[in-house]
CSV table of C-alpha atoms in Angstrom, one decimal:
chain,number,residue,atom,x,y,z
C,1,MET,CA,0.0,0.0,0.0
C,2,GLN,CA,2.9,2.4,0.7
C,3,ARG,CA,4.4,2.0,-2.7
C,4,LEU,CA,1.0,2.6,-4.3
C,5,LEU,CA,0.7,5.8,-2.2
C,6,VAL,CA,4.1,6.9,-3.3
C,7,ALA,CA,3.2,6.4,-7.0
C,8,LEU,CA,0.0,8.3,-6.6
C,9,LEU,CA,1.7,11.2,-4.8
C,10,ALA,CA,4.4,11.3,-7.5
C,11,ALA,CA,1.7,11.3,-10.2
C,12,PHE,CA,0.0,14.2,-8.4
C,13,ASP,CA,3.2,16.1,-8.3
C,14,ALA,CA,3.7,15.7,-12.0
C,15,ALA,CA,0.2,16.9,-12.7
C,16,ILE,CA,0.7,19.9,-10.5
C,17,ALA,CA,4.1,20.7,-12.2
C,18,ALA,CA,2.5,20.6,-15.7
C,19,ALA,CA,-0.6,22.6,-14.6
C,20,VAL,CA,1.5,25.3,-12.9
C,21,GLY,CA,3.7,25.6,-16.0
C,22,LEU,CA,0.8,25.9,-18.3
C,23,ALA,CA,-1.0,28.4,-16.0
C,24,VAL,CA,2.0,30.6,-15.8
C,25,LEU,CA,1.8,31.0,-19.5
C,26,LEU,CA,-2.0,31.0,-19.9
C,27,ALA,CA,-2.8,33.7,-17.2
C,28,PRO,CA,-0.7,36.5,-18.7
C,29,LEU,CA,-1.6,35.5,-22.3
C,30,THR,CA,-5.3,35.7,-21.4
C,31,LEU,CA,-4.9,39.2,-20.0
C,32,LEU,CA,-2.9,40.3,-23.0
C,33,TRP,CA,-5.3,38.7,-25.3
C,34,THR,CA,-8.2,40.5,-23.7
C,35,LEU,CA,-6.4,43.9,-23.8
C,36,ALA,CA,-5.4,43.4,-27.5
C,37,PHE,CA,-8.6,42.0,-29.0
C,38,GLY,CA,-11.3,42.6,-26.4
C,39,VAL,CA,-13.8,40.1,-25.0
C,40,THR,CA,-15.1,39.3,-28.4
C,41,ALA,CA,-11.8,38.0,-29.6
C,42,ASP,CA,-11.4,34.5,-31.1
C,43,TRP,CA,-10.4,32.5,-28.0
C,44,GLY,CA,-9.8,29.3,-30.0
C,45,ALA,CA,-6.2,30.3,-30.8
C,46,LEU,CA,-5.3,31.0,-27.1
C,47,TRP,CA,-4.8,27.4,-26.0
C,48,PRO,CA,-2.8,26.4,-29.1
C,49,LEU,CA,-0.5,29.3,-28.5
C,50,THR,CA,-0.1,28.4,-24.8
C,51,GLY,CA,0.7,24.8,-25.5
C,52,THR,CA,3.1,25.6,-28.3
C,53,LEU,CA,5.0,28.0,-26.0
C,54,TRP,CA,5.0,25.5,-23.2
C,55,GLU,CA,6.6,22.9,-25.5
C,56,PHE,CA,9.1,25.5,-26.8
C,57,GLY,CA,10.1,26.2,-23.2
C,58,HIS,CA,11.0,22.6,-22.8
C,59,GLY,CA,13.4,22.5,-25.7
C,60,VAL,CA,11.1,21.7,-28.6
C,61,PRO,CA,12.2,23.8,-31.7
C,62,LEU,CA,9.6,25.8,-33.6
C,63,ALA,CA,9.3,25.9,-37.4
C,64,VAL,CA,8.0,29.4,-38.0
C,65,THR,CA,6.2,30.2,-41.3
C,66,ILE,CA,5.3,33.8,-42.0
C,67,PRO,CA,2.1,34.2,-44.2
C,68,ASP,CA,2.5,35.6,-47.7
C,69,THR,CA,0.3,38.6,-47.0
C,70,LEU,CA,2.5,39.6,-44.1
C,71,ILE,CA,5.7,39.0,-46.2
C,72,VAL,CA,4.3,41.5,-48.8
C,73,ALA,CA,3.1,44.0,-46.2
C,74,LEU,CA,6.5,44.1,-44.4
C,75,GLY,CA,8.6,43.9,-47.5
C,76,LEU,CA,10.5,40.9,-46.3
C,77,PRO,CA,12.5,38.7,-48.7
C,78,THR,CA,11.0,35.4,-49.7
C,79,ALA,CA,13.9,33.5,-48.0
C,80,ALA,CA,12.7,34.9,-44.7
C,81,ALA,CA,9.3,33.3,-45.0
C,82,SER,CA,10.3,30.2,-43.0
C,83,PHE,CA,12.9,29.6,-40.4
C,84,ALA,CA,13.5,27.7,-37.2
C,85,VAL,CA,13.7,29.0,-33.6
C,86,SER,CA,15.5,26.6,-31.3
C,87,ILE,CA,17.0,28.8,-28.5
C,88,THR,CA,15.1,27.6,-25.4
C,89,PRO,CA,13.8,30.0,-22.8
C,90,LEU,CA,15.4,28.1,-19.9
C,91,ALA,CA,13.1,29.5,-17.2
C,92,PHE,CA,10.4,27.0,-18.0
C,93,LEU,CA,12.7,24.1,-18.3
C,94,LEU,CA,14.4,24.9,-14.9
C,95,PHE,CA,11.0,25.2,-13.2
C,96,THR,CA,10.1,21.7,-14.4
C,97,LEU,CA,13.5,20.3,-13.5
C,98,LEU,CA,13.5,21.7,-10.0
C,99,PHE,CA,9.9,20.6,-9.3
C,100,ALA,CA,10.6,17.1,-10.5
C,101,ALA,CA,13.8,16.9,-8.3
C,102,ARG,CA,11.7,17.9,-5.3
C,103,SER,CA,9.1,15.2,-6.1
C,104,GLY,CA,11.9,12.6,-6.6
C,105,ALA,CA,13.4,13.5,-3.2
C,106,ARG,CA,10.1,13.0,-1.5
C,107,ALA,CA,9.7,9.6,-3.1
C,108,ALA,CA,13.2,8.7,-2.0
C,109,HIS,CA,12.4,9.7,1.6
C,110,ALA,CA,9.5,7.2,1.4
C,111,GLY,CA,11.9,4.5,0.2
C,112,ALA,CA,10.7,4.2,-3.5
C,113,TRP,CA,12.6,6.8,-5.5
C,114,LEU,CA,12.6,4.8,-8.7
C,115,LEU,CA,8.9,4.1,-8.6
C,116,GLY,CA,8.1,7.7,-7.8
C,117,ALA,CA,10.3,8.9,-10.7
C,118,LEU,CA,8.8,6.6,-13.2
C,119,ALA,CA,5.2,7.2,-12.1
C,120,GLY,CA,5.6,11.0,-12.2
C,121,SER,CA,7.4,10.9,-15.6
C,122,ALA,CA,4.6,8.7,-17.0
C,123,VAL,CA,1.9,11.1,-15.9
C,124,PHE,CA,3.9,14.1,-17.2
C,125,ALA,CA,4.4,12.3,-20.6
C,126,LEU,CA,0.6,11.7,-20.8
C,127,ILE,CA,0.0,15.4,-20.2
C,128,ALA,CA,2.7,16.4,-22.7
C,129,THR,CA,1.0,14.0,-25.2
C,130,GLY,CA,-2.4,15.7,-24.6
C,131,VAL,CA,-0.9,19.1,-25.0
C,132,ALA,CA,0.9,18.1,-28.2
C,133,LEU,CA,-2.3,16.6,-29.7
C,134,SER,CA,-4.6,19.5,-28.8
C,135,THR,CA,-2.3,22.4,-29.8
C,136,GLY,CA,-0.9,23.4,-33.0
C,137,LEU,CA,-0.3,26.7,-34.8
C,138,ALA,CA,0.0,27.1,-38.6
C,139,ALA,CA,2.6,29.8,-38.1
C,140,ALA,CA,4.7,27.9,-35.5
C,141,ARG,CA,4.7,24.1,-35.8
C,142,THR,CA,6.5,21.6,-33.5
C,143,SER,CA,7.4,18.0,-34.0
C,144,LEU,CA,4.9,15.7,-32.4
C,145,VAL,CA,7.6,13.2,-31.3
C,146,LEU,CA,9.8,15.9,-29.8
C,147,ALA,CA,6.8,17.6,-28.1
C,148,ILE,CA,6.2,14.4,-26.2
C,149,LEU,CA,9.7,13.2,-25.5
C,150,LEU,CA,11.6,16.3,-24.5
C,151,PRO,CA,9.2,17.6,-21.7
C,152,SER,CA,9.0,14.0,-20.4
C,153,ALA,CA,12.8,13.7,-20.5
C,154,VAL,CA,13.2,16.9,-18.6
C,155,TYR,CA,10.9,15.7,-15.8
C,156,LEU,CA,12.5,12.2,-15.7
C,157,VAL,CA,16.0,13.6,-15.3
C,158,GLY,CA,14.9,16.0,-12.5
C,159,ALA,CA,13.1,13.3,-10.7
C,160,ILE,CA,16.0,10.8,-10.9
C,161,CYS,CA,18.5,13.3,-9.8
C,162,GLY,CA,16.4,14.3,-6.8
C,163,GLY,CA,15.7,10.7,-5.8
C,164,VAL,CA,19.3,9.5,-6.2
C,165,ARG,CA,20.7,12.3,-4.1
C,166,VAL,CA,18.5,11.4,-1.2
C,167,ALA,CA,18.7,7.6,-1.7
C,168,TRP,CA,22.5,7.7,-1.8
C,169,GLU,CA,22.5,9.3,1.6
C,170,GLU,CA,19.7,7.4,3.3
C,171,GLY,CA,19.7,4.1,1.4
C,172,ASP,CA,17.1,2.5,-0.8
C,173,GLY,CA,17.4,-1.2,0.0
C,174,GLY,CA,18.2,-1.9,-3.6
C,175,LEU,CA,20.5,-1.0,-6.5
C,176,LEU,CA,21.9,2.2,-4.9
C,177,ASP,CA,22.7,0.4,-1.7
C,178,ARG,CA,24.6,-2.3,-3.5
C,179,ILE,CA,26.6,0.4,-5.4
C,180,HIS,CA,27.2,2.2,-2.1
C,181,ASP,CA,28.4,-1.0,-0.4
C,182,ALA,CA,30.7,-1.7,-3.3
C,183,PHE,CA,32.4,1.7,-2.7
C,184,ASP,CA,32.4,1.2,1.1
C,185,ALA,CA,34.2,-2.1,0.6
C,186,ARG,CA,37.1,0.0,-0.7
C,187,GLU,CA,37.4,2.4,2.1
C,188,ASP,CA,40.0,4.5,0.3
C,189,TRP,CA,37.5,5.1,-2.6
C,190,ALA,CA,34.2,5.4,-0.7
C,191,ALA,CA,34.3,9.2,-0.4
C,192,VAL,CA,35.3,9.9,-4.1
C,193,PRO,CA,31.8,10.0,-5.8
C,194,VAL,CA,30.3,12.3,-3.2
C,195,ALA,CA,33.4,14.5,-3.3
C,196,ILE,CA,33.1,14.8,-7.1
C,197,VAL,CA,29.4,15.8,-7.0
C,198,ARG,CA,30.0,18.3,-4.2
C,199,GLY,CA,32.9,19.9,-6.0
C,200,THR,CA,31.0,20.1,-9.3
C,201,ALA,CA,28.0,21.7,-7.6
C,202,ILE,CA,30.3,24.3,-6.0
C,203,VAL,CA,31.9,25.1,-9.4
C,204,ILE,CA,28.5,25.4,-11.2
C,205,VAL,CA,27.0,27.6,-8.5
C,206,ALA,CA,30.0,29.8,-8.3
C,207,VAL,CA,30.3,30.3,-12.1
C,208,THR,CA,26.5,30.9,-12.3
C,209,GLY,CA,26.7,33.5,-9.6
C,210,ALA,CA,29.6,35.2,-11.3
C,211,ALA,CA,27.7,35.3,-14.6
C,212,ALA,CA,24.6,36.7,-13.0
C,213,THR,CA,26.7,39.4,-11.3
C,214,ALA,CA,28.4,40.3,-14.6
C,215,LEU,CA,25.0,40.5,-16.3
C,216,ALA,CA,23.7,42.8,-13.6
C,217,VAL,CA,26.8,45.0,-14.0
C,218,MET,CA,26.3,45.2,-17.7
C,219,ILE,CA,22.6,46.2,-17.2
C,220,ALA,CA,23.8,49.0,-14.8
C,221,LEU,CA,26.5,50.2,-17.3
C,222,ARG,CA,24.6,49.9,-20.6
C,223,GLY,CA,21.0,50.4,-19.4
C,224,GLY,CA,20.8,53.5,-21.6
C,225,GLU,CA,21.3,51.4,-24.8
C,226,VAL,CA,18.6,49.0,-23.7
C,227,VAL,CA,16.1,51.9,-23.1
C,228,ALA,CA,17.1,53.4,-26.5
C,229,LEU,CA,16.2,50.2,-28.3
C,230,PHE,CA,12.9,50.0,-26.5
C,231,GLN,CA,12.1,53.5,-27.7
C,232,ALA,CA,13.3,52.7,-31.2
C,233,ALA,CA,10.8,49.8,-31.3
C,234,ARG,CA,7.9,52.4,-31.1
C,235,VAL,CA,5.5,50.0,-29.4
C,236,ASP,CA,2.6,50.7,-27.1
C,237,VAL,CA,2.3,49.6,-23.5
C,238,LEU,CA,0.9,46.2,-24.6
C,239,GLY,CA,3.9,45.6,-26.9
C,240,LEU,CA,6.3,46.9,-24.3
C,241,THR,CA,4.9,44.4,-21.8
C,242,VAL,CA,5.1,41.5,-24.2
C,243,MET,CA,8.8,42.4,-25.1
C,244,THR,CA,9.7,42.7,-21.4
C,245,LEU,CA,8.1,39.3,-20.4
C,246,GLY,CA,9.7,37.6,-23.4
C,247,GLN,CA,13.2,38.8,-22.4
C,248,LEU,CA,12.7,37.9,-18.7
C,249,VAL,CA,12.0,34.2,-19.5
C,250,TYR,CA,15.3,34.2,-21.4
C,251,LEU,CA,17.2,35.5,-18.4
C,252,PRO,CA,18.7,32.0,-17.5
C,253,THR,CA,19.7,31.6,-21.2
C,254,LEU,CA,21.5,35.0,-21.1
C,255,ILE,CA,23.3,33.8,-17.9
C,256,VAL,CA,24.6,30.8,-19.8
C,257,TRP,CA,25.9,33.2,-22.6
C,258,VAL,CA,27.7,35.3,-20.0
C,259,ALA,CA,29.2,32.2,-18.4
C,260,SER,CA,30.6,31.2,-21.7
C,261,TRP,CA,32.0,34.7,-22.1
C,262,ILE,CA,33.7,34.4,-18.6
C,263,ALA,CA,35.1,31.0,-19.5
C,264,GLY,CA,36.7,32.4,-22.6
C,265,PRO,CA,35.0,31.1,-25.8
C,266,GLY,CA,32.2,33.6,-25.7
C,267,PHE,CA,29.1,33.4,-27.9
C,268,ALA,CA,27.8,34.4,-31.3
C,269,VAL,CA,24.8,36.6,-32.2
C,270,GLY,CA,24.8,35.6,-35.9
C,271,ALA,CA,27.0,33.8,-38.4
C,272,GLY,CA,30.5,35.3,-38.5
C,273,THR,CA,30.1,37.2,-35.2
C,274,ALA,CA,31.8,36.6,-31.9
C,275,VAL,CA,31.6,38.2,-28.4
C,276,SER,CA,34.4,37.1,-26.1
C,277,PRO,CA,37.0,38.6,-23.7
C,278,ALA,CA,39.6,38.4,-26.5
C,279,GLY,CA,37.6,40.6,-28.8
C,280,THR,CA,34.1,41.5,-30.1
C,281,GLN,CA,33.2,41.2,-33.8
C,282,LEU,CA,29.6,42.2,-34.5
C,283,GLY,CA,27.7,42.8,-37.7
C,284,VAL,CA,24.1,43.9,-38.0
C,285,VAL,CA,22.4,42.9,-34.7
C,286,PRO,CA,18.6,42.6,-34.4
C,287,GLY,CA,17.0,45.4,-32.5
C,288,ILE,CA,16.0,43.3,-29.5
C,289,PRO,CA,16.5,45.6,-26.5
C,290,VAL,CA,18.5,43.0,-24.5
C,291,PHE,CA,21.2,43.1,-27.3
C,292,GLY,CA,22.0,46.6,-26.2
C,293,LEU,CA,24.0,45.0,-23.4
C,294,LEU,CA,26.5,43.6,-25.9
C,295,PRO,CA,29.9,45.3,-25.5
C,296,GLU,CA,31.0,47.3,-28.5
C,297,ASN,CA,34.7,46.3,-28.2
C,298,SER,CA,37.0,44.3,-25.9
C,299,SER,CA,40.5,44.5,-24.7
C,300,ILE,CA,43.0,41.6,-24.6
C,301,TRP,CA,43.3,42.4,-20.9
C,302,MET,CA,39.7,41.2,-20.4
C,303,LEU,CA,41.1,37.6,-20.6
C,304,ILE,CA,41.9,37.9,-17.0
C,305,ILE,CA,38.2,37.1,-16.4
C,306,VAL,CA,39.1,33.4,-17.0
C,307,LEU,CA,40.6,33.4,-13.5
C,308,VAL,CA,37.0,33.4,-12.2
C,309,PRO,CA,36.3,29.7,-13.2
C,310,ILE,CA,39.8,28.8,-12.0
C,311,ALA,CA,39.1,30.4,-8.7
C,312,ALA,CA,35.8,28.5,-8.5
C,313,GLY,CA,37.6,25.2,-9.1
C,314,ALA,CA,40.2,26.1,-6.5
C,315,PHE,CA,37.4,26.9,-4.0
C,316,ALA,CA,35.7,23.6,-4.8
C,317,GLY,CA,39.0,21.8,-4.2
C,318,TRP,CA,39.5,23.5,-0.9
C,319,VAL,CA,36.0,22.7,0.3
C,320,VAL,CA,36.2,19.1,-0.7
C,321,ARG,CA,39.7,18.6,0.9
C,322,SER,CA,38.6,20.4,4.1
C,323,ARG,CA,35.5,18.3,4.3
C,324,LEU,CA,37.5,15.1,3.9
C,325,VAL,CA,40.0,16.1,6.6
C,326,TRP,CA,37.1,17.1,8.9
C,327,GLU,CA,35.5,13.7,8.4
C,328,GLY,CA,38.8,12.0,9.1
C,329,THR,CA,39.1,10.5,5.6
C,330,PRO,CA,42.4,11.7,4.2
C,331,LEU,CA,42.8,10.2,0.7
C,332,GLY,CA,45.9,9.3,-1.2
C,333,MET,CA,47.2,11.1,-4.3
C,334,SER,CA,45.4,8.7,-6.7
C,335,GLN,CA,42.0,9.3,-5.1
C,336,ARG,CA,42.5,13.1,-5.1
C,337,THR,CA,43.6,13.0,-8.7
C,338,VAL,CA,40.4,11.2,-9.6
C,339,ILE,CA,38.3,13.7,-7.7
C,340,ALA,CA,39.9,16.6,-9.6
C,341,LEU,CA,39.4,14.9,-12.9
C,342,GLY,CA,35.8,14.1,-12.0
C,343,ILE,CA,35.1,17.7,-11.1
C,344,GLY,CA,36.5,18.9,-14.4
C,345,ALA,CA,34.7,16.2,-16.5
C,346,VAL,CA,31.3,16.6,-14.9
C,347,THR,CA,31.6,20.4,-15.1
C,348,ALA,CA,32.3,20.1,-18.8
C,349,GLY,CA,29.3,17.9,-19.3
C,350,VAL,CA,27.0,20.3,-17.6
C,351,ALA,CA,28.5,23.2,-19.6
C,352,ALA,CA,27.9,21.3,-22.9
C,353,LEU,CA,24.3,20.5,-22.0
C,354,ALA,CA,23.6,24.1,-21.0
C,355,ALA,CA,25.2,25.4,-24.3
C,356,VAL,CA,23.1,23.0,-26.4
C,357,LEU,CA,20.0,24.3,-24.8
C,358,ALA,CA,21.1,28.0,-24.9
C,359,SER,CA,22.2,28.0,-28.6
C,360,GLY,CA,20.7,27.5,-31.9
C,361,SER,CA,18.6,29.5,-34.4
C,362,MET,CA,16.5,32.6,-33.7
C,363,GLY,CA,15.7,33.7,-37.2
C,364,PRO,CA,16.5,33.4,-40.9
C,365,GLY,CA,19.9,33.9,-42.5
C,366,ARG,CA,22.7,34.9,-40.3
C,367,LEU,CA,20.6,34.4,-37.2
C,368,ALA,CA,20.6,30.7,-37.6
C,369,GLU,CA,23.8,30.6,-35.5
C,370,VAL,CA,23.3,32.3,-32.1
C,371,GLY,CA,24.7,31.4,-28.6
C,372,PRO,CA,27.7,29.6,-27.3
C,373,SER,CA,29.3,26.7,-29.1
C,374,PRO,CA,29.0,23.6,-26.9
C,375,LEU,CA,32.4,22.0,-27.4
C,376,PRO,CA,34.6,25.0,-26.8
C,377,PHE,CA,32.5,26.1,-23.8
C,378,ALA,CA,32.7,22.6,-22.3
C,379,LEU,CA,36.4,22.2,-22.8
C,380,ALA,CA,37.2,25.7,-21.5
C,381,LEU,CA,35.1,25.6,-18.4
C,382,GLY,CA,35.9,21.9,-17.6
C,383,GLY,CA,39.7,22.6,-18.0
C,384,GLU,CA,39.6,25.7,-15.9
C,385,ALA,CA,37.7,23.9,-13.1
C,386,LEU,CA,40.1,21.0,-13.3
C,387,LEU,CA,43.1,23.4,-13.0
C,388,GLY,CA,41.7,25.2,-10.0
C,389,ALA,CA,40.6,22.0,-8.2
C,390,ALA,CA,44.0,20.3,-8.9
C,391,ILE,CA,45.9,23.2,-7.3
C,392,LEU,CA,44.2,22.6,-4.0
C,393,LEU,CA,43.6,18.9,-4.1
C,394,LEU,CA,47.0,17.8,-5.3
C,395,SER,CA,49.1,20.2,-3.3
C,396,PRO,CA,51.2,18.8,-0.4
C,397,ARG,CA,49.4,18.5,2.8
C,398,HIS,CA,49.8,21.4,5.3
C,399,ARG,CA,51.4,20.8,8.6
C,400,ASP,CA,48.1,21.5,10.4
C,401,GLU,CA,46.4,18.9,8.3
C,402,LEU,CA,49.2,16.4,9.1
C,403,ALA,CA,49.0,17.3,12.8
C,404,GLU,CA,45.3,16.7,12.9
C,405,GLU,CA,45.7,13.4,11.2
C,406,ARG,CA,48.3,12.3,13.7
C,407,THR,CA,46.1,13.4,16.6
C,408,ASP,CA,43.1,11.5,15.2
C,409,ARG,CA,45.3,8.4,14.8
C,410,TRP,CA,46.7,8.7,18.3
C,411,LEU,CA,43.2,9.1,19.7
C,412,ALA,CA,42.1,6.0,17.8
C,413,GLU,CA,45.0,4.0,19.2
C,414,MET,CA,44.2,5.2,22.7
C,415,SER,CA,40.5,4.2,22.4
C,416,ALA,CA,41.4,0.8,20.9
C,417,GLU,CA,43.8,-0.2,23.8
C,418,PRO,CA,43.2,-0.1,27.6
C,419,LEU,CA,44.6,2.9,29.4
C,420,VAL,CA,46.8,0.7,31.6
C,421,GLU,CA,47.6,-2.9,31.0
C,422,GLU,CA,48.9,-5.3,33.6
C,423,ALA,CA,52.7,-5.3,33.5
C,424,ASP,CA,55.1,-7.5,35.4
C,425,GLY,CA,52.3,-8.7,37.6
C,426,ILE,CA,51.1,-5.3,38.6
C,427,PRO,CA,47.3,-5.1,38.3
C,428,ALA,CA,45.8,-2.0,36.9
C,429,PRO,CA,43.7,-0.2,39.6
C,430,ALA,CA,39.9,-0.3,38.9
C,431,SER,CA,39.2,3.3,39.9
C,432,ASP,CA,40.6,6.2,41.9
C,433,ALA,CA,38.3,5.2,44.8
C,434,ALA,CA,40.0,1.8,45.1
C,435,ARG,CA,43.5,3.3,45.0
C,436,PRO,CA,45.2,3.4,48.4
C,437,THR,CA,46.1,6.7,50.0
C,438,GLY,CA,49.3,8.1,48.5
C,439,ALA,CA,49.1,6.1,45.3
C,440,ALA,CA,49.6,7.8,42.0
C,441,SER,CA,46.4,8.8,40.2
C,442,PHE,CA,45.8,8.6,36.4
C,443,ASP,CA,46.8,12.2,36.2
C,444,ASP,CA,50.3,11.3,37.3
C,445,THR,CA,52.2,10.1,34.2
C,446,ALA,CA,55.5,9.2,35.9
C,447,PRO,CA,54.4,5.9,37.4
C,448,LEU,CA,53.1,4.8,34.0
C,449,ASP,CA,56.3,5.3,32.1
C,450,ASP,CA,57.5,1.7,32.5
C,451,LEU,CA,54.2,0.0,31.7
C,452,ARG,CA,53.8,-1.8,28.4
C,453,GLY,CA,51.1,-0.8,26.0
C,454,PHE,CA,51.0,2.9,27.0
C,455,VAL,CA,52.9,5.6,25.2
C,456,ILE,CA,53.0,9.1,26.7
C,457,PRO,CA,52.7,11.8,24.0
C,458,LYS,CA,55.8,13.9,23.6
C,459,ARG,CA,55.5,17.6,24.4
C,460,ASP,CA,56.6,20.1,21.8
C,461,PRO,CA,59.7,21.9,23.2
C,462,SER,CA,58.3,25.2,22.0
C,463,ASP,CA,55.2,24.9,24.2
C,464,ARG,CA,55.2,27.1,27.3
C,465,LEU,CA,55.0,25.5,30.7
C,466,ASP,CA,52.3,27.3,32.7
C-alpha cells in the first residue's frame, strides 16, 4: 500500500508541475489577449499558443512560417518566409526540472525513489501528449515526437537526480545500496563519488553567480542602450509588456551566454560574429533591447576574467579537501587525482548541455547561429575547473592537516587499547576510589612510564610550561 501511495503522490506532483507551467503562460496570455482583441476575440487560438510556447520552453524547436500577406506587407525577402527558432527560454525548463527533483526527493524519503520517478514521468508524458495533440499553430509548428519526448525527459532527469541524491545518503534497500556498499568495501575510494558531486556543484553555483553578477553590472553600465532600443521599437504599452516578459523568460539563457564569455570562448549573435573577452566582432544585430548589453569592443586584458572559473575550481577543491579532513578520511594522491578529474569532467558535461539548450537558431539567414558553441565552452570551463581543483587537491598537505591526522590516529589507538595494562604482575587499579592513599592517580604520568602498551605523547619543546 505504501508503494501505491508513493506512486499516486508522484503522479499528483507531475500533474501539478504541468498545470502550474501551463497556468504561468495561460494567465498573462489571457490578460494580454483581452487587452489586445477585447472580450469578443477569437479565443480558439489562445490554448494552441499556450501549448506551443510550453513545448518550446522545454526545448522543442519551432518551425516558423510567415504568411505571404505579411511578407508582402512588411517587404521581407522570400527567403525569410520560413525559419527555425530553437533557442530555449530556460526559465520554464528549470522550473520543471526543480519541481521534478523535489518530487523525486520526497519519493526517496518514502523508500521508493525509482517508482516515484517513473510514475511521475509517465503522468507528465501523458499530459505532454495531450498538449501536443490538442495544440498546433499554422505559423509555428512543432514536431509531435519531440513535443512528447523532450518535456518528459526533462521531468524524468529531474526526478531521478532528486531521488538518487536522497537515496544515496539514506539508502534505498536496492541498487543504490549495492553500489554504495561496493564503494564502502574499498574504504579509500568510498568518499570519491560524493566529493566529485560536491565539488562540481560548487563550481557550477560559483560560475553561475559570477555570470549573473556580470549581467547585472552590464545592465547598470549599458542600461541606456537598452532603453534606446525600447524607444526605437515604437510599441505601445501592450507591446512593451510583451517584449519585457519575453526577455525575462530568457534570463537564464542569457546567464549561460555570460558564463561562456567568462570561460573564454564567448558566444555568437549571428553567423560570422563573436563576443568574447579576447575581442568583439559584430555585424548587423537585431533590434532586440537586450542586445543593447553587448559590448562594442573588448581588450585583450579582459582575458583575466578566465581566472574566475579557475578560482571557482580552487574553492571547490579547498571545500572538498577540508571536508575530507574534517570527516577523518584523508585520501591518497590517486583518489584526489580522480576527484579533480571528475570535477573537471562533470563540469564540462553540464556546460555542454547548457550550451546546447542556450544556442541554436533565432531567425533566418545569419541568425541561424546564435549562442555559445557547446564543445569550446565545455572544454574551456571543464579545463579551468580542473586546473583550480587540482591546485588545492594535489598540493602537499599542510602541517596543520598532518598534525590533525596524527592526533586522530593517536586518539584512535588510545581508544582501541586499555589505558593501563597489567605489566610485570602489577594489576591496573579499577578506579581512583580503590586506590590506596598516597598512590599515583591517572593524572600522574610518571608511574606509568614503565608500563607496556602505553605511550606518553611527547611535548613540543616550543610549548610554554604554565
